[in-house]
Amino acid sequence: MKIPGFPGERNKKAATPARKSRFLIPPLVQWHPWWHQFIDWMVIFNTVMLCLFMLPTRLPGMELLGITPNWLLIWVVSWSVNRSVLSGMLSGIILGLLQDAMTSPDPTHALGLGIIGMLTALIQKQRFIQEDFISIAVIVFGMTVVANTIFAVQLSLAGNRHLASIWTYYERVTLASAILSSLWAPVVYYPLNRWWQQIKLIRNS
């Protein structure tokens, strides 16, 4: 006498091929090295574009006194923290030029972000600060102050604005931007750092 099976058993058997199909894509470590480089470039390009387009965006929780986080500065710090001084400086200059293209080249953002990339790489090269979320937030806070100071100095040297109004506005903007940028820094730093560590492990394996 044949005992009828339960409907759930047939469903489990039917679901077995679906579970196996998830493993058709090989792990990233088995991909060709050229694909690793290509995907890394795509991650860099897309995250830079995302940070660039987030600059004029006003979302709830991302604005303080009309100021938003400096997303490009956060990206430059995230990149430069494990890179050479030259690489950090070049990344800052390139992203600064991109920001100039969206806003105004006078004064330029390339100078401030280039110095930020260089200083961040120097700080980590000398191991003055250990690398974790808190230290990254501290670095972003300090670098935001540096970048805004450089921008204010450029405005002052241009000579077409009142110095008192420049530095009054600078004090208000700098504190708000530094607080917001440091608070949101882990949102950019954590996924990028995790990805670059994974790529580094794959290349060294």
PDB file of C-alpha atoms in Angstrom:
ATOM      1  CA  MET A   1       0.000   0.000   0.000  1.00  0.00           C
ATOM      2  CA  LYS A   2       1.460   3.352  -1.030  1.00  0.00           C
ATOM      3  CA  ILE A   3       1.318   6.063   1.607  1.00  0.00           C
ATOM      4  CA  PRO A   4       0.516   9.429   0.068  1.00  0.00           C
ATOM      5  CA  GLY A   5       3.123  12.060   0.694  1.00  0.00           C
ATOM      6  CA  PHE A   6       2.505  15.468   2.144  1.00  0.00           C
ATOM      7  CA  PRO A   7       2.223  18.460  -0.210  1.00  0.00           C
ATOM      8  CA  GLY A   8       5.046  20.169   1.630  1.00  0.00           C
ATOM      9  CA  GLU A   9       7.506  17.483   0.558  1.00  0.00           C
ATOM     10  CA  ARG A  10       6.794  18.104  -3.119  1.00  0.00           C
ATOM     11  CA  ASN A  11       7.272  21.834  -2.590  1.00  0.00           C
ATOM     12  CA  LYS A  12      10.663  21.248  -0.937  1.00  0.00           C
ATOM     13  CA  LYS A  13      11.803  19.058  -3.830  1.00  0.00           C
ATOM     14  CA  ALA A  14      10.651  21.650  -6.337  1.00  0.00           C
ATOM     15  CA  ALA A  15      12.522  24.383  -4.466  1.00  0.00           C
ATOM     16  CA  THR A  16      15.839  22.506  -4.503  1.00  0.00           C
ATOM     17  CA  PRO A  17      16.853  23.574  -8.059  1.00  0.00           C
ATOM     18  CA  ALA A  18      16.028  27.194  -7.172  1.00  0.00           C
ATOM     19  CA  ARG A  19      18.418  27.060  -4.224  1.00  0.00           C
ATOM     20  CA  LYS A  20      21.165  25.608  -6.370  1.00  0.00           C
ATOM     21  CA  SER A  21      20.691  28.287  -9.021  1.00  0.00           C
ATOM     22  CA  ARG A  22      21.964  30.930  -6.602  1.00  0.00           C
ATOM     23  CA  PHE A  23      25.459  29.477  -6.839  1.00  0.00           C
ATOM     24  CA  LEU A  24      25.704  29.713 -10.628  1.00  0.00           C
ATOM     25  CA  ILE A  25      27.615  33.024 -10.330  1.00  0.00           C
ATOM     26  CA  PRO A  26      31.164  32.254  -9.158  1.00  0.00           C
ATOM     27  CA  PRO A  27      32.595  34.099  -6.146  1.00  0.00           C
ATOM     28  CA  LEU A  28      34.398  37.361  -6.800  1.00  0.00           C
ATOM     29  CA  VAL A  29      37.764  35.788  -5.971  1.00  0.00           C
ATOM     30  CA  GLN A  30      37.407  33.479  -8.989  1.00  0.00           C
ATOM     31  CA  TRP A  31      36.844  36.291 -11.453  1.00  0.00           C
ATOM     32  CA  HIS A  32      39.528  37.438 -13.845  1.00  0.00           C
ATOM     33  CA  PRO A  33      41.783  40.211 -12.388  1.00  0.00           C
ATOM     34  CA  TRP A  34      40.670  42.527 -15.192  1.00  0.00           C
ATOM     35  CA  TRP A  35      37.096  42.283 -13.904  1.00  0.00           C
ATOM     36  CA  HIS A  36      38.270  43.158 -10.396  1.00  0.00           C
ATOM     37  CA  GLN A  37      39.842  46.332 -11.723  1.00  0.00           C
ATOM     38  CA  PHE A  38      36.826  47.181 -13.871  1.00  0.00           C
ATOM     39  CA  ILE A  39      34.350  46.762 -11.005  1.00  0.00           C
ATOM     40  CA  ASP A  40      36.624  48.800  -8.713  1.00  0.00           C
ATOM     41  CA  TRP A  41      36.640  51.628 -11.259  1.00  0.00           C
ATOM     42  CA  MET A  42      32.861  51.448 -11.517  1.00  0.00           C
ATOM     43  CA  VAL A  43      32.499  51.608  -7.721  1.00  0.00           C
ATOM     44  CA  ILE A  44      34.808  54.647  -7.611  1.00  0.00           C
ATOM     45  CA  PHE A  45      33.012  56.408 -10.468  1.00  0.00           C
ATOM     46  CA  ASN A  46      29.490  55.730  -9.196  1.00  0.00           C
ATOM     47  CA  THR A  47      30.233  56.728  -5.598  1.00  0.00           C
ATOM     48  CA  VAL A  48      31.915  59.944  -6.732  1.00  0.00           C
ATOM     49  CA  MET A  49      28.919  60.780  -8.927  1.00  0.00           C
ATOM     50  CA  LEU A  50      26.545  59.985  -6.062  1.00  0.00           C
ATOM     51  CA  CYS A  51      28.457  62.277  -3.687  1.00  0.00           C
ATOM     52  CA  LEU A  52      28.563  64.976  -6.348  1.00  0.00           C
ATOM     53  CA  PHE A  53      24.815  64.874  -6.926  1.00  0.00           C
ATOM     54  CA  MET A  54      24.147  64.770  -3.174  1.00  0.00           C
ATOM     55  CA  LEU A  55      25.801  68.164  -2.670  1.00  0.00           C
ATOM     56  CA  PRO A  56      22.754  70.277  -3.613  1.00  0.00           C
ATOM     57  CA  THR A  57      20.276  67.768  -2.145  1.00  0.00           C
ATOM     58  CA  ARG A  58      18.277  68.788   0.914  1.00  0.00           C
ATOM     59  CA  LEU A  59      16.939  65.735   2.756  1.00  0.00           C
ATOM     60  CA  PRO A  60      15.502  65.507   6.289  1.00  0.00           C
ATOM     61  CA  GLY A  61      18.289  65.061   8.822  1.00  0.00           C
ATOM     62  CA  MET A  62      20.952  66.194   6.357  1.00  0.00           C
ATOM     63  CA  GLU A  63      20.608  69.935   6.848  1.00  0.00           C
ATOM     64  CA  LEU A  64      21.644  72.284   9.637  1.00  0.00           C
ATOM     65  CA  LEU A  65      21.198  76.052   9.300  1.00  0.00           C
ATOM     66  CA  GLY A  66      20.813  75.564   5.560  1.00  0.00           C
ATOM     67  CA  ILE A  67      24.131  73.658   5.345  1.00  0.00           C
ATOM     68  CA  THR A  68      24.485  70.058   4.131  1.00  0.00           C
ATOM     69  CA  PRO A  69      27.368  67.574   4.582  1.00  0.00           C
ATOM     70  CA  ASN A  70      30.390  68.010   2.353  1.00  0.00           C
ATOM     71  CA  TRP A  71      30.056  64.643   0.621  1.00  0.00           C
ATOM     72  CA  LEU A  72      33.036  65.103  -1.682  1.00  0.00           C
ATOM     73  CA  LEU A  73      35.298  65.927   1.262  1.00  0.00           C
ATOM     74  CA  ILE A  74      34.099  62.765   3.028  1.00  0.00           C
ATOM     75  CA  TRP A  75      34.918  60.742  -0.099  1.00  0.00           C
ATOM     76  CA  VAL A  76      38.398  62.276  -0.379  1.00  0.00           C
ATOM     77  CA  VAL A  77      39.120  61.433   3.269  1.00  0.00           C
ATOM     78  CA  SER A  78      37.817  57.874   2.799  1.00  0.00           C
ATOM     79  CA  TRP A  79      40.054  57.433  -0.250  1.00  0.00           C
ATOM     80  CA  SER A  80      43.182  59.109   1.127  1.00  0.00           C
ATOM     81  CA  VAL A  81      43.201  57.360   4.509  1.00  0.00           C
ATOM     82  CA  ASN A  82      44.865  54.273   2.993  1.00  0.00           C
ATOM     83  CA  ARG A  83      46.580  55.827  -0.009  1.00  0.00           C
ATOM     84  CA  SER A  84      49.807  57.650  -0.759  1.00  0.00           C
ATOM     85  CA  VAL A  85      50.152  61.405  -0.374  1.00  0.00           C
ATOM     86  CA  LEU A  86      50.228  61.901  -4.161  1.00  0.00           C
ATOM     87  CA  SER A  87      47.137  59.750  -4.676  1.00  0.00           C
ATOM     88  CA  GLY A  88      45.228  61.599  -1.961  1.00  0.00           C
ATOM     89  CA  MET A  89      46.190  64.988  -3.351  1.00  0.00           C
ATOM     90  CA  LEU A  90      45.255  64.062  -6.942  1.00  0.00           C
ATOM     91  CA  SER A  91      41.889  62.675  -5.872  1.00  0.00           C
ATOM     92  CA  GLY A  92      41.144  65.913  -4.026  1.00  0.00           C
ATOM     93  CA  ILE A  93      42.111  68.060  -7.005  1.00  0.00           C
ATOM     94  CA  ILE A  94      39.992  65.999  -9.422  1.00  0.00           C
ATOM     95  CA  LEU A  95      36.927  66.045  -7.184  1.00  0.00           C
ATOM     96  CA  GLY A  96      37.455  69.740  -6.526  1.00  0.00           C
ATOM     97  CA  LEU A  97      37.414  70.444 -10.264  1.00  0.00           C
ATOM     98  CA  LEU A  98      34.211  68.430 -10.579  1.00  0.00           C
ATOM     99  CA  GLN A  99      32.672  70.532  -7.813  1.00  0.00           C
ATOM    100  CA  ASP A 100      33.841  73.686  -9.586  1.00  0.00           C
ATOM    101  CA  ALA A 101      32.028  72.496 -12.709  1.00  0.00           C
ATOM    102  CA  MET A 102      28.781  72.231 -10.724  1.00  0.00           C
ATOM    103  CA  THR A 103      29.147  75.470  -8.758  1.00  0.00           C
ATOM    104  CA  SER A 104      31.766  78.103  -9.577  1.00  0.00           C
ATOM    105  CA  PRO A 105      35.509  77.930 -10.273  1.00  0.00           C
ATOM    106  CA  ASP A 106      36.147  81.238  -8.479  1.00  0.00           C
ATOM    107  CA  PRO A 107      37.261  80.507  -5.856  1.00  0.00           C
ATOM    108  CA  THR A 108      38.204  76.942  -6.673  1.00  0.00           C
ATOM    109  CA  HIS A 109      37.391  73.926  -4.531  1.00  0.00           C
ATOM    110  CA  ALA A 110      40.323  71.981  -6.018  1.00  0.00           C
ATOM    111  CA  LEU A 111      42.875  73.719  -3.787  1.00  0.00           C
ATOM    112  CA  GLY A 112      41.090  72.890  -0.542  1.00  0.00           C
ATOM    113  CA  LEU A 113      40.245  69.282  -1.426  1.00  0.00           C
ATOM    114  CA  GLY A 114      43.751  68.690  -2.781  1.00  0.00           C
ATOM    115  CA  ILE A 115      45.270  69.835   0.513  1.00  0.00           C
ATOM    116  CA  ILE A 116      42.708  67.711   2.407  1.00  0.00           C
ATOM    117  CA  GLY A 117      43.746  64.595   0.485  1.00  0.00           C
ATOM    118  CA  MET A 118      47.410  65.302   1.127  1.00  0.00           C
ATOM    119  CA  LEU A 119      46.960  65.998   4.851  1.00  0.00           C
ATOM    120  CA  THR A 120      44.766  62.919   5.389  1.00  0.00           C
ATOM    121  CA  ALA A 121      47.333  60.667   3.730  1.00  0.00           C
ATOM    122  CA  LEU A 122      50.109  62.245   5.822  1.00  0.00           C
ATOM    123  CA  ILE A 123      48.176  61.760   9.063  1.00  0.00           C
ATOM    124  CA  GLN A 124      47.558  58.084   8.386  1.00  0.00           C
ATOM    125  CA  LYS A 125      51.069  57.546   7.021  1.00  0.00           C
ATOM    126  CA  GLN A 126      52.520  58.752  10.326  1.00  0.00           C
ATOM    127  CA  ARG A 127      49.865  56.773  12.251  1.00  0.00           C
ATOM    128  CA  PHE A 128      48.902  59.741  14.396  1.00  0.00           C
ATOM    129  CA  ILE A 129      45.323  58.468  14.496  1.00  0.00           C
ATOM    130  CA  GLN A 130      44.099  54.870  14.445  1.00  0.00           C
ATOM    131  CA  GLU A 131      41.636  53.962  11.703  1.00  0.00           C
ATOM    132  CA  ASP A 132      38.078  53.439  12.948  1.00  0.00           C
ATOM    133  CA  PHE A 133      34.700  55.151  12.704  1.00  0.00           C
ATOM    134  CA  ILE A 134      35.414  57.632  15.495  1.00  0.00           C
ATOM    135  CA  SER A 135      38.811  58.628  14.145  1.00  0.00           C
ATOM    136  CA  ILE A 136      37.406  59.031  10.625  1.00  0.00           C
ATOM    137  CA  ALA A 137      34.697  61.314  12.019  1.00  0.00           C
ATOM    138  CA  VAL A 138      37.368  63.337  13.851  1.00  0.00           C
ATOM    139  CA  ILE A 139      39.479  63.600  10.696  1.00  0.00           C
ATOM    140  CA  VAL A 140      36.473  64.701   8.629  1.00  0.00           C
ATOM    141  CA  PHE A 141      35.560  67.321  11.259  1.00  0.00           C
ATOM    142  CA  GLY A 142      39.081  68.780  11.242  1.00  0.00           C
ATOM    143  CA  MET A 143      39.447  68.639   7.468  1.00  0.00           C
ATOM    144  CA  THR A 144      36.116  70.397   6.992  1.00  0.00           C
ATOM    145  CA  VAL A 145      37.438  73.271   9.102  1.00  0.00           C
ATOM    146  CA  VAL A 146      40.634  73.343   7.019  1.00  0.00           C
ATOM    147  CA  ALA A 147      38.764  73.256   3.700  1.00  0.00           C
ATOM    148  CA  ASN A 148      36.372  76.043   4.694  1.00  0.00           C
ATOM    149  CA  THR A 149      39.269  78.147   5.989  1.00  0.00           C
ATOM    150  CA  ILE A 150      41.081  77.789   2.664  1.00  0.00           C
ATOM    151  CA  PHE A 151      37.890  78.754   0.830  1.00  0.00           C
ATOM    152  CA  ALA A 152      37.373  81.816   3.057  1.00  0.00           C
ATOM    153  CA  VAL A 153      40.998  82.903   2.551  1.00  0.00           C
ATOM    154  CA  GLN A 154      40.516  82.708  -1.219  1.00  0.00           C
ATOM    155  CA  LEU A 155      37.403  84.878  -0.953  1.00  0.00           C
ATOM    156  CA  SER A 156      39.294  87.388   1.188  1.00  0.00           C
ATOM    157  CA  LEU A 157      42.188  87.580  -1.267  1.00  0.00           C
ATOM    158  CA  ALA A 158      39.821  88.163  -4.168  1.00  0.00           C
ATOM    159  CA  GLY A 159      39.066  91.591  -2.667  1.00  0.00           C
ATOM    160  CA  ASN A 160      35.539  91.921  -4.062  1.00  0.00           C
ATOM    161  CA  ARG A 161      33.699  91.199  -0.798  1.00  0.00           C
ATOM    162  CA  HIS A 162      33.710  92.678   2.695  1.00  0.00           C
ATOM    163  CA  LEU A 163      36.068  90.789   4.987  1.00  0.00           C
ATOM    164  CA  ALA A 164      33.737  91.040   7.981  1.00  0.00           C
ATOM    165  CA  SER A 165      30.847  89.432   6.122  1.00  0.00           C
ATOM    166  CA  ILE A 166      33.110  86.685   4.762  1.00  0.00           C
ATOM    167  CA  TRP A 167      34.433  85.601   8.137  1.00  0.00           C
ATOM    168  CA  THR A 168      31.054  85.955   9.873  1.00  0.00           C
ATOM    169  CA  TYR A 169      29.515  83.650   7.295  1.00  0.00           C
ATOM    170  CA  TYR A 170      32.569  81.364   7.506  1.00  0.00           C
ATOM    171  CA  GLU A 171      32.152  80.836  11.244  1.00  0.00           C
ATOM    172  CA  ARG A 172      28.505  79.823  10.886  1.00  0.00           C
ATOM    173  CA  VAL A 173      29.030  77.575   7.866  1.00  0.00           C
ATOM    174  CA  THR A 174      32.149  75.850   9.143  1.00  0.00           C
ATOM    175  CA  LEU A 175      30.691  74.600  12.412  1.00  0.00           C
ATOM    176  CA  ALA A 176      27.467  73.341  10.817  1.00  0.00           C
ATOM    177  CA  SER A 177      29.296  71.686   7.917  1.00  0.00           C
ATOM    178  CA  ALA A 178      31.902  70.076  10.186  1.00  0.00           C
ATOM    179  CA  ILE A 179      29.260  68.624  12.524  1.00  0.00           C
ATOM    180  CA  LEU A 180      27.099  67.226   9.717  1.00  0.00           C
ATOM    181  CA  SER A 181      30.029  65.905   7.683  1.00  0.00           C
ATOM    182  CA  SER A 182      31.564  64.096  10.647  1.00  0.00           C
ATOM    183  CA  LEU A 183      28.207  62.542  11.587  1.00  0.00           C
ATOM    184  CA  TRP A 184      27.568  61.257   8.066  1.00  0.00           C
ATOM    185  CA  ALA A 185      31.175  60.245   7.341  1.00  0.00           C
ATOM    186  CA  PRO A 186      30.686  56.535   8.304  1.00  0.00           C
ATOM    187  CA  VAL A 187      27.885  56.239   5.734  1.00  0.00           C
ATOM    188  CA  VAL A 188      30.429  56.839   2.958  1.00  0.00           C
ATOM    189  CA  TYR A 189      33.535  55.456   4.643  1.00  0.00           C
ATOM    190  CA  TYR A 190      32.265  52.061   5.836  1.00  0.00           C
ATOM    191  CA  PRO A 191      31.059  50.546   2.507  1.00  0.00           C
ATOM    192  CA  LEU A 192      33.969  52.004   0.531  1.00  0.00           C
ATOM    193  CA  ASN A 193      36.587  50.844   3.014  1.00  0.00           C
ATOM    194  CA  ARG A 194      35.014  47.392   3.205  1.00  0.00           C
ATOM    195  CA  TRP A 195      35.021  47.085  -0.593  1.00  0.00           C
ATOM    196  CA  TRP A 196      38.628  48.259  -0.974  1.00  0.00           C
ATOM    197  CA  GLN A 197      39.785  45.871   1.766  1.00  0.00           C
ATOM    198  CA  GLN A 198      38.060  42.990  -0.004  1.00  0.00           C
ATOM    199  CA  ILE A 199      39.646  43.902  -3.337  1.00  0.00           C
ATOM    200  CA  LYS A 200      43.055  44.175  -1.664  1.00  0.00           C
ATOM    201  CA  LEU A 201      42.692  40.712  -0.113  1.00  0.00           C
ATOM    202  CA  ILE A 202      41.673  39.218  -3.455  1.00  0.00           C
ATOM    203  CA  ARG A 203      44.642  40.791  -5.258  1.00  0.00           C
ATOM    204  CA  ASN A 204      47.085  39.595  -2.598  1.00  0.00           C
ATOM    205  CA  SER A 205      45.714  36.048  -2.519  1.00  0.00           C
TER     206      SER A 205
END
